[in-house]
């Protein structure tokens, strides 16, 4: 029987995926990957991949939380203040959140390692340029560019872990990611504060640029992975999503300074919503969307997204605003407030590993996440013991409770959410998860600040005084009276956050529950990666060999 020639087989592969065409005499076996990809895969290992990704998740949270410490010195050095100075932090966070989803989808299309590498290049270049910025406007632009690079590193890194590791090793990898991100978040302010005091803010930016260079070098040794199909880029979706989300988040951020009734705030949010509507309509019509809307019909995936929202909501306000209360109402020094903030952040250093260990030993992920979210809610309710002059012992219980709940949730959410989607959509899912997390953080910071100012204004009758008191500056009147008013407002907000958190925990528990028809099968499967609807092996899920593993790295992923 005549065999088809190799050239036609390769053409057939381009049309049909990874197999030779079904022709007489032509065996059905995968054609080896391109030589360049194969060499990259053989030079990598799961340990190297994990180390490089973890370095990224250490560097980025550290630089994000640590830059806030340098803001006063940056303002003094560059003669800046107000909104232009605040954009040093806001611009980075805004661009990082806006580009997460697009970066994840580009990873599926062009290669996750390639997106990670490009993100590291942009991040390192932005940080290095910021170290030599001559003025505040140049620094603001460079910080925004740095945020775009951070989006590539975070979205690409999460997708790389999801496609490199399977089973219990995936749970452990994401637990390590949550732990190392907690280290960066917790140590960022103190380490950056020490560096700024020792060598100045410009040298501190240079140190983070050097860390970005290490990410670039490390990425060279990782295996590439991408979806089997190579569709065209959805340009309409990219532009409308980035523009819409950026405008909405910018409007929300501005509302904390000007109020929700401000015409500029209303216009920004309205324009952003209009662009997001265009985005949804475009994604429904295109064959290769930036965001596959069918992901949003995956009940368990949506449950884990809601868990991320609940986690950030219960933790974000405390992390952002409690230090100001401790310094203003309780009279703590900046150093004392920083040490007290270790109580909610220190548990994030080791609790993700405990959460992963519990799941790998058979505890249902549903039980762990429900307990963690309820613990965060209880910690917020317990924190209403807050009072002027409260010491570390009085606040230890509620703050540690919030930190333990946050730590248990951190790595578990990523591992379980990524386990509910096809591996070909790993980058998209990682980008969406990080977008939801970052967007929620921005919303929580703006809403928490707006509520503080609004409720204080209703009690004090002065918007200017309310704004000062909300940030811990209790100098416009009787200190004891202002401290009591600020405390009462805090209690109202904490009770509201606790109530919302409890409701969200119950909703998450219902959403992530395995379907009844597969309950028996899921209990016997690996608890860390039990397949959700539409993600069973052979149905395009993480166990599907068609696209779950890095290109040319089947043996590597198998040993992981």
Coordinates of C-alpha atoms in Angstrom, one line a residue:
X1 CA 0.0 0.0 0.0
X2 CA 1.4 3.4 -1.0
X3 CA 2.5 5.6 1.9
X4 CA 1.8 9.3 1.9
X5 CA 4.9 11.5 1.9
X6 CA 6.2 13.3 4.9
X7 CA 5.5 16.8 3.5
X8 CA 1.8 16.1 3.1
X9 CA 1.7 14.6 6.6
X10 CA 3.1 17.8 8.0
X11 CA 0.6 19.9 6.2
X12 CA -2.1 17.6 7.5
X13 CA -0.8 18.1 11.0
X14 CA -1.1 21.9 10.7
X15 CA -4.8 21.4 9.9
X16 CA -5.7 18.7 12.4
X17 CA -3.5 19.3 15.4
X18 CA -0.7 16.9 16.5
X19 CA -1.4 13.7 14.5
X20 CA -0.6 12.6 11.0
X21 CA -3.4 12.6 8.5
X22 CA -5.6 9.5 8.4
X23 CA -4.4 8.2 5.0
X24 CA -3.8 4.6 3.8
X25 CA -0.4 3.5 5.0
X26 CA 0.2 6.5 7.2
X27 CA 0.6 5.6 10.8
X28 CA -1.3 7.7 13.4
X29 CA 1.4 8.9 15.7
X30 CA 2.4 12.4 16.8
X31 CA 5.0 14.2 14.8
X32 CA 7.9 15.2 17.0
X33 CA 8.0 18.9 18.0
X34 CA 10.3 21.4 16.3
X35 CA 14.0 20.9 17.1
X36 CA 14.3 24.2 18.9
X37 CA 11.4 23.5 21.2
X38 CA 12.6 20.0 21.9
X39 CA 16.1 21.2 22.9
X40 CA 14.5 23.8 25.3
X41 CA 12.4 21.1 26.9
X42 CA 15.3 18.7 27.5
X43 CA 17.3 21.5 29.2
X44 CA 14.6 22.3 31.7
X45 CA 13.2 20.5 34.7
X46 CA 10.2 20.9 36.9
X47 CA 12.4 22.1 39.8
X48 CA 14.0 24.9 37.6
X49 CA 10.5 25.9 36.3
X50 CA 9.1 26.1 39.9
X51 CA 12.1 28.1 41.1
X52 CA 11.9 30.7 38.3
X53 CA 8.1 31.1 38.7
X54 CA 8.5 31.4 42.5
X55 CA 11.2 34.1 42.1
X56 CA 8.7 36.1 40.1
X57 CA 6.0 35.7 42.7
X58 CA 8.4 36.8 45.3
X59 CA 9.8 39.8 43.5
X60 CA 6.5 41.3 42.2
X61 CA 4.5 41.5 45.5
X62 CA 7.6 42.7 47.3
X63 CA 8.1 45.6 44.8
X64 CA 4.4 46.3 44.8
X65 CA 3.9 46.6 48.5
X66 CA 7.4 48.0 49.1
X67 CA 7.1 51.0 46.8
X68 CA 4.5 52.6 49.0
X69 CA 7.2 53.1 51.6
X70 CA 9.3 55.1 49.1
X71 CA 6.5 57.4 48.0
X72 CA 7.3 60.2 50.5
X73 CA 11.0 60.3 49.6
X74 CA 10.1 60.2 45.9
X75 CA 7.8 63.2 46.4
X76 CA 10.5 65.1 48.2
X77 CA 13.2 64.3 45.7
X78 CA 11.1 65.0 42.6
X79 CA 9.1 67.9 44.1
X80 CA 5.8 66.0 43.5
X81 CA 2.6 65.6 45.5
X82 CA -1.1 64.8 45.2
X83 CA -2.4 62.6 42.3
X84 CA 0.9 62.7 40.3
X85 CA 2.7 61.2 43.2
X86 CA 0.0 58.7 44.1
X87 CA 0.2 57.4 40.5
X88 CA 3.6 55.9 41.3
X89 CA 1.6 53.2 43.1
X90 CA -1.8 53.4 41.3
X91 CA -0.4 53.3 37.8
X92 CA 1.5 50.1 38.4
X93 CA -1.4 48.4 40.0
X94 CA -3.9 49.6 37.4
X95 CA -1.9 48.5 34.4
X96 CA -1.0 45.1 36.0
X97 CA -4.7 44.4 36.7
X98 CA -5.9 45.5 33.3
X99 CA -3.4 43.4 31.3
X100 CA -3.6 40.2 33.3
X101 CA -6.3 38.5 31.2
X102 CA -4.7 39.6 27.9
X103 CA -1.3 38.4 29.0
X104 CA -2.8 35.0 29.9
X105 CA -4.6 34.6 26.6
X106 CA -1.4 35.6 24.7
X107 CA 0.4 32.9 26.6
X108 CA -2.1 30.3 25.3
X109 CA -1.6 31.6 21.8
X110 CA 2.1 32.5 21.6
X111 CA 3.6 30.4 24.4
X112 CA 3.5 30.8 28.2
X113 CA 7.2 30.9 28.6
X114 CA 7.5 33.5 25.9
X115 CA 4.9 35.8 27.7
X116 CA 6.7 35.2 31.0
X117 CA 10.0 36.2 29.4
X118 CA 8.5 39.3 27.7
X119 CA 6.9 40.3 31.0
X120 CA 10.2 40.0 32.8
X121 CA 12.0 42.1 30.1
X122 CA 9.4 44.9 30.4
X123 CA 9.4 44.7 34.2
X124 CA 13.2 44.9 34.4
X125 CA 13.3 47.7 31.9
X126 CA 10.6 49.7 33.6
X127 CA 12.3 49.4 37.0
X128 CA 15.7 50.3 35.6
X129 CA 14.3 53.3 33.8
X130 CA 12.5 54.4 37.0
X131 CA 15.8 54.4 38.8
X132 CA 17.0 57.2 36.5
X133 CA 13.7 59.0 36.0
X134 CA 14.3 62.8 35.9
X135 CA 10.8 63.8 36.9
X136 CA 7.5 62.6 38.3
X137 CA 5.7 62.3 34.9
X138 CA 8.4 60.1 33.4
X139 CA 8.4 58.0 36.6
X140 CA 4.6 57.6 36.4
X141 CA 4.8 56.4 32.8
X142 CA 7.6 54.0 33.6
X143 CA 5.7 52.6 36.6
X144 CA 2.7 52.0 34.4
X145 CA 4.9 50.1 31.9
X146 CA 6.3 48.1 34.7
X147 CA 2.8 47.1 35.7
X148 CA 2.3 45.7 32.2
X149 CA 5.4 43.6 32.6
X150 CA 4.2 42.3 35.9
X151 CA 1.0 41.1 34.3
X152 CA 3.0 39.0 31.9
X153 CA 5.1 37.4 34.7
X154 CA 2.1 36.7 37.0
X155 CA -0.3 35.4 34.3
X156 CA 2.4 33.4 32.5
X157 CA 3.8 32.0 35.7
X158 CA 0.4 30.7 36.9
X159 CA -0.3 29.0 33.6
X160 CA 3.2 27.5 33.5
X161 CA 2.7 25.8 36.8
X162 CA -0.7 24.5 35.8
X163 CA 0.7 22.9 32.6
X164 CA 3.9 21.6 34.2
X165 CA 2.6 19.9 37.3
X166 CA -0.3 17.5 37.8
X167 CA -2.0 15.8 40.7
X168 CA -0.5 16.3 44.2
X169 CA 2.6 18.0 42.8
X170 CA 0.4 20.7 41.3
X171 CA -1.2 21.3 44.7
X172 CA 2.2 21.6 46.3
X173 CA 3.5 23.9 43.6
X174 CA 0.6 26.3 44.0
X175 CA 0.9 26.1 47.8
X176 CA 4.5 27.1 47.4
X177 CA 3.5 30.0 45.1
X178 CA 1.0 31.2 47.7
X179 CA 3.6 31.0 50.4
X180 CA 6.3 32.8 48.5
X181 CA 3.9 35.6 47.4
X182 CA 3.0 36.0 51.1
X183 CA 6.7 36.3 51.9
X184 CA 7.0 39.1 49.3
X185 CA 3.8 40.8 50.6
X186 CA 4.8 40.6 54.2
X187 CA 8.5 41.6 53.9
X188 CA 8.1 44.1 51.1
X189 CA 7.4 47.2 53.3
X190 CA 10.0 46.5 55.9
X191 CA 12.8 45.4 53.4
X192 CA 12.1 48.2 51.0
X193 CA 12.0 50.7 53.9
X194 CA 15.4 49.5 55.0
X195 CA 16.8 49.7 51.5
X196 CA 15.3 53.2 50.9
X197 CA 16.9 54.4 54.1
X198 CA 20.2 52.7 53.4
X199 CA 20.8 53.4 49.7
X200 CA 17.9 55.6 48.5
X201 CA 14.8 55.0 46.4
X202 CA 16.6 55.0 43.1
X203 CA 19.0 52.3 44.1
X204 CA 16.0 50.3 45.5
X205 CA 14.4 50.4 42.0
X206 CA 17.7 49.3 40.6
X207 CA 17.8 46.3 42.9
X208 CA 14.3 45.2 41.8
X209 CA 15.5 45.7 38.2
X210 CA 18.3 43.2 38.9
X211 CA 15.8 40.8 40.2
X212 CA 13.9 41.2 36.9
X213 CA 17.1 40.3 35.1
X214 CA 17.3 37.1 37.1
X215 CA 13.8 36.3 35.9
X216 CA 14.9 36.8 32.3
X217 CA 17.9 34.4 32.7
X218 CA 15.8 31.8 34.5
X219 CA 13.1 31.9 31.9
X220 CA 15.6 30.8 29.3
X221 CA 15.8 27.4 31.0
X222 CA 12.0 26.7 31.2
X223 CA 10.1 24.6 28.7
X224 CA 7.7 26.2 26.3
X225 CA 4.0 25.3 26.3
X226 CA 1.0 26.6 24.3
X227 CA -2.4 25.6 23.1
X228 CA -2.3 23.2 20.1
X229 CA -4.3 25.6 17.9
X230 CA -2.8 28.9 16.7
X231 CA -5.7 31.3 16.2
X232 CA -5.5 34.9 15.2
X233 CA -5.3 37.5 18.0
X234 CA -8.7 39.0 18.9
X235 CA -7.6 42.7 18.6
X236 CA -11.1 44.1 19.3
X237 CA -11.3 42.1 22.5
X238 CA -7.8 43.1 23.6
X239 CA -8.5 46.9 23.1
X240 CA -12.0 46.9 24.6
X241 CA -11.1 44.9 27.6
X242 CA -7.9 46.8 28.5
X243 CA -9.6 50.1 27.9
X244 CA -12.8 49.3 29.7
X245 CA -11.3 47.8 32.8
X246 CA -8.7 50.5 33.1
X247 CA -11.3 53.3 32.8
X248 CA -13.6 51.6 35.4
X249 CA -10.7 51.1 37.9
X250 CA -9.4 54.6 37.3
X251 CA -12.9 56.0 38.0
X252 CA -13.2 53.9 41.2
X253 CA -9.7 55.0 42.3
X254 CA -10.6 58.7 41.7
X255 CA -13.8 58.3 43.7
X256 CA -11.9 57.9 46.9
X257 CA -10.5 61.4 46.4
X258 CA -13.4 63.3 44.9
X259 CA -16.5 61.3 45.8
X260 CA -18.8 59.2 43.7
X261 CA -20.9 62.2 42.4
X262 CA -17.9 63.8 40.7
X263 CA -18.6 64.3 37.0
X264 CA -15.2 62.9 36.0
X265 CA -15.7 59.8 38.1
X266 CA -19.1 59.2 36.5
X267 CA -17.8 59.7 33.0
X268 CA -14.8 57.4 33.5
X269 CA -16.9 54.6 34.9
X270 CA -19.7 55.0 32.3
X271 CA -17.1 55.0 29.4
X272 CA -15.4 51.9 30.9
X273 CA -18.7 50.0 31.3
X274 CA -19.6 50.9 27.7
X275 CA -16.3 49.4 26.5
X276 CA -16.8 46.3 28.6
X277 CA -20.2 45.8 26.9
X278 CA -18.5 46.1 23.6
X279 CA -16.0 43.5 24.8
X280 CA -18.7 41.0 25.8
X281 CA -20.5 41.4 22.5
X282 CA -17.2 41.0 20.5
X283 CA -16.3 37.8 22.5
X284 CA -19.7 36.2 21.8
X285 CA -19.1 36.6 18.0
X286 CA -15.5 35.8 17.5
X287 CA -14.2 32.2 17.0
X288 CA -11.1 32.8 19.1
X289 CA -11.9 35.2 22.0
X290 CA -9.5 36.7 24.5
X291 CA -12.0 35.4 27.1
X292 CA -13.9 32.2 26.4
X293 CA -17.2 33.1 27.9
X294 CA -18.0 29.4 28.4
X295 CA -15.5 29.5 31.3
X296 CA -18.1 31.6 33.1
X297 CA -20.6 28.8 32.8
X298 CA -18.3 26.4 34.7
X299 CA -19.9 26.4 38.1
X300 CA -16.9 25.2 40.0
X301 CA -14.5 27.6 38.3
X302 CA -16.8 30.5 39.1
X303 CA -16.9 29.3 42.7
X304 CA -13.2 29.5 43.0
X305 CA -13.3 33.0 41.4
X306 CA -15.8 34.0 44.1
X307 CA -13.5 32.6 46.7
X308 CA -10.7 34.9 45.5
X309 CA -13.1 37.9 45.7
X310 CA -14.1 37.0 49.2
X311 CA -10.5 36.5 50.3
X312 CA -9.4 39.8 49.0
X313 CA -12.4 41.6 50.4
X314 CA -11.9 40.3 53.9
X315 CA -8.1 41.1 53.9
X316 CA -7.6 44.1 51.6
X317 CA -9.2 46.8 53.7
X318 CA -7.3 45.8 56.9
X319 CA -4.0 45.6 55.0
X320 CA -4.5 49.0 53.4
X321 CA -6.1 51.1 56.2
X322 CA -5.4 49.5 59.6
X323 CA -1.8 50.9 59.9
X324 CA -3.2 54.4 59.6
X325 CA -5.7 53.7 62.4
X326 CA -3.0 52.3 64.6
X327 CA -0.8 55.3 64.2
X328 CA -3.6 57.9 64.4
X329 CA -6.1 56.6 66.9
X330 CA -3.9 54.2 69.0
X331 CA -0.8 56.4 69.0
X332 CA 1.5 53.6 67.7
X333 CA 4.7 54.6 65.9
X334 CA 5.3 53.6 62.3
X335 CA 7.6 50.8 63.5
X336 CA 5.1 49.5 66.1
X337 CA 2.3 49.5 63.5
X338 CA 4.5 47.6 61.1
X339 CA 5.2 45.0 63.7
X340 CA 1.5 44.6 64.5
X341 CA 0.7 44.1 60.8
X342 CA 2.9 41.0 60.9
X343 CA 0.1 39.3 62.7
X344 CA -2.2 39.1 59.7
X345 CA 0.6 38.8 57.1
X346 CA 3.0 36.3 58.8
X347 CA 0.6 33.4 58.6
X348 CA 0.6 33.7 54.9
X349 CA 4.2 32.5 55.0
X350 CA 3.4 29.0 56.0
X351 CA -0.4 28.4 55.9
X352 CA -0.6 27.8 52.1
X353 CA 1.7 24.8 52.5
X354 CA -0.6 23.5 55.3
X355 CA -3.7 23.9 53.0
X356 CA -2.0 22.0 50.2
X357 CA -1.0 19.2 52.6
X358 CA -4.5 18.9 54.0
X359 CA -5.9 18.5 50.4
X360 CA -3.3 16.0 49.4
X361 CA -4.1 13.9 52.5
X362 CA -7.7 13.7 51.6
X363 CA -9.5 16.7 53.1
X364 CA -11.9 18.0 50.5
X365 CA -10.9 21.4 49.0
X366 CA -14.5 22.5 49.5
X367 CA -14.1 22.0 53.3
X368 CA -10.8 23.8 53.5
X369 CA -11.9 26.9 51.5
X370 CA -15.2 27.2 53.4
X371 CA -13.4 27.0 56.7
X372 CA -10.8 29.6 55.5
X373 CA -13.3 32.1 54.3
X374 CA -15.4 31.8 57.5
X375 CA -12.3 32.3 59.5
X376 CA -11.6 35.6 57.6
X377 CA -15.2 36.7 58.2
X378 CA -15.0 35.8 61.9
X379 CA -11.7 37.7 62.2
X380 CA -13.3 40.8 60.8
X381 CA -16.2 40.6 63.2
X382 CA -13.8 39.9 66.1
X383 CA -11.7 43.0 65.1
X384 CA -14.6 45.2 66.3
X385 CA -12.8 45.0 69.7
X386 CA -10.7 47.8 68.1
X387 CA -10.4 50.8 70.3
X388 CA -8.1 53.8 70.8
X389 CA -5.0 52.7 72.6
X390 CA -5.6 49.0 71.8
X391 CA -2.4 47.0 72.1
X392 CA -1.0 44.0 70.2
X393 CA -2.4 41.4 72.7
X394 CA -5.9 42.7 72.2
X395 CA -5.7 42.6 68.5
X396 CA -3.7 39.4 68.1
X397 CA -6.7 37.0 68.0
X398 CA -8.7 38.7 65.2
X399 CA -5.6 39.7 63.1
X400 CA -4.1 36.2 63.3
X401 CA -7.5 34.7 62.4
X402 CA -7.7 36.8 59.3
X403 CA -4.1 35.9 58.4
X404 CA -4.6 32.2 58.8
X405 CA -7.8 32.3 56.7
X406 CA -5.9 34.3 54.0
X407 CA -3.0 31.8 54.1
X408 CA -5.1 28.7 53.7
X409 CA -6.9 30.3 50.8
X410 CA -3.9 31.7 48.9
X411 CA -2.4 28.7 47.1
X412 CA -5.6 26.5 47.2
X413 CA -7.7 28.9 45.1
X414 CA -5.1 29.0 42.3
X415 CA -4.6 25.2 42.2
X416 CA -8.3 24.4 42.3
X417 CA -9.4 27.1 39.8
X418 CA -6.8 26.0 37.3
X419 CA -7.9 22.4 37.7
X420 CA -11.4 23.2 36.5
X421 CA -10.4 24.4 33.0
X422 CA -8.9 22.7 29.9
X423 CA -5.2 23.0 29.8
X424 CA -5.4 24.8 26.5
X425 CA -7.1 27.6 28.4
X426 CA -4.6 27.6 31.3
X427 CA -3.2 31.1 30.4
X428 CA -6.7 32.6 29.9
X429 CA -7.8 31.2 33.3
X430 CA -4.7 32.3 35.1
X431 CA -5.1 35.8 33.6
X432 CA -8.8 36.0 34.5
X433 CA -8.1 34.8 38.1
X434 CA -5.4 37.5 38.6
X435 CA -7.6 40.1 37.0
X436 CA -10.4 39.3 39.4
X437 CA -8.0 39.4 42.3
X438 CA -6.4 42.7 41.3
X439 CA -9.7 44.3 40.4
X440 CA -11.2 43.3 43.7
X441 CA -8.2 44.8 45.6
X442 CA -8.6 48.1 43.7
X443 CA -12.4 48.1 44.4
X444 CA -11.9 47.2 48.1
X445 CA -9.3 50.0 48.6
X446 CA -11.6 52.6 47.0
X447 CA -14.8 51.5 48.7
X448 CA -13.2 51.1 52.1
X449 CA -11.7 54.6 51.8
X450 CA -15.0 56.1 50.5
X451 CA -17.0 54.5 53.3
X452 CA -14.6 55.8 55.9
X453 CA -14.8 59.3 54.6
X454 CA -18.6 59.2 53.9
X455 CA -19.5 57.9 57.4
X456 CA -17.1 60.2 59.1
X457 CA -18.5 63.2 57.2
X458 CA -22.0 62.3 58.3
X459 CA -20.7 62.3 62.0
X460 CA -18.4 65.3 61.8
X461 CA -20.1 67.5 59.2
X462 CA -16.9 68.4 57.4
X463 CA -15.6 66.6 54.3
X464 CA -12.1 68.0 54.7
X465 CA -11.9 66.9 58.4
X466 CA -13.3 63.5 57.5
X467 CA -10.7 63.0 54.9
X468 CA -7.9 63.8 57.3
X469 CA -9.3 61.6 60.1
X470 CA -9.8 58.6 57.7
X471 CA -6.1 58.6 56.9
X472 CA -5.1 58.8 60.6
X473 CA -4.5 62.5 60.9
X474 CA -6.4 63.3 64.1
X475 CA -5.3 67.0 64.4
X476 CA -8.4 69.0 63.5
X477 CA -10.1 68.9 66.9
X478 CA -10.4 67.0 70.1
X479 CA -8.1 63.9 69.6
X480 CA -10.1 61.6 71.9
X481 CA -13.4 62.6 70.2
X482 CA -12.1 62.1 66.7
X483 CA -10.5 58.7 67.7
X484 CA -13.9 57.5 69.1
X485 CA -15.7 58.6 65.9
X486 CA -13.1 56.8 63.7
X487 CA -13.4 53.7 65.8
X488 CA -17.2 53.6 65.5
X489 CA -17.0 53.9 61.7
X490 CA -14.4 51.1 61.6
X491 CA -16.8 48.9 63.5
X492 CA -19.6 49.5 61.1
X493 CA -17.5 48.6 58.1
X494 CA -16.0 45.6 59.8
X495 CA -19.4 44.1 60.6
X496 CA -20.5 44.7 57.0
X497 CA -17.3 43.0 55.7
X498 CA -17.9 40.1 58.1
X499 CA -21.5 39.6 57.0
X500 CA -20.6 39.7 53.3
X501 CA -17.7 37.3 53.9
X502 CA -20.0 34.7 55.7
X503 CA -22.5 34.8 52.9
X504 CA -19.8 34.5 50.3
X505 CA -18.3 31.5 52.1
X506 CA -21.6 29.7 52.0
X507 CA -22.0 30.5 48.3
X508 CA -18.5 29.3 47.5
X509 CA -19.2 26.0 49.4
X510 CA -22.3 25.5 47.2
X511 CA -20.6 26.4 43.9
X512 CA -17.5 24.3 44.3
X513 CA -19.3 21.1 45.5
X514 CA -18.8 18.2 43.0
X515 CA -21.8 17.3 40.9
X516 CA -23.9 14.6 42.5
X517 CA -23.7 12.3 39.5
X518 CA -19.9 12.3 39.9
X519 CA -19.6 12.5 43.6
X520 CA -18.5 8.9 44.0
X521 CA -15.9 9.2 41.3
X522 CA -14.5 12.5 42.6
X523 CA -13.9 11.1 46.1
X524 CA -11.8 8.3 44.7
X525 CA -9.8 10.7 42.4
X526 CA -6.9 12.8 43.5
X527 CA -8.4 15.4 45.9
X528 CA -6.1 18.1 44.7
X529 CA -7.2 18.1 41.1
X530 CA -10.6 16.5 41.0
X531 CA -12.0 17.2 37.6
X532 CA -14.9 19.6 37.3
X533 CA -17.6 19.7 34.7
X534 CA -16.0 19.4 31.3
X535 CA -12.5 18.8 32.5
X536 CA -12.3 15.1 32.8
X537 CA -9.4 13.3 31.3
X538 CA -10.0 13.0 27.6
X539 CA -12.4 15.9 27.6
X540 CA -9.8 18.7 27.3
X541 CA -9.0 18.9 31.0
X542 CA -5.7 19.1 32.7
X543 CA -5.2 15.4 32.2
X544 CA -5.7 15.6 28.5
X545 CA -2.4 14.7 26.9
X546 CA -3.3 16.7 23.8
X547 CA -2.3 20.0 25.3
X548 CA -1.8 19.7 29.1
X549 CA 2.0 19.3 29.0
X550 CA 4.7 21.6 27.8
X551 CA 5.7 21.2 24.2
X552 CA 8.3 18.4 23.9
X553 CA 8.3 17.9 27.7
X554 CA 6.1 14.9 28.2
X555 CA 8.7 13.0 30.2
X556 CA 9.5 16.0 32.3
X557 CA 5.8 16.6 33.3
X558 CA 5.4 12.9 33.9
X559 CA 8.2 12.8 36.5
X560 CA 6.7 15.9 38.2

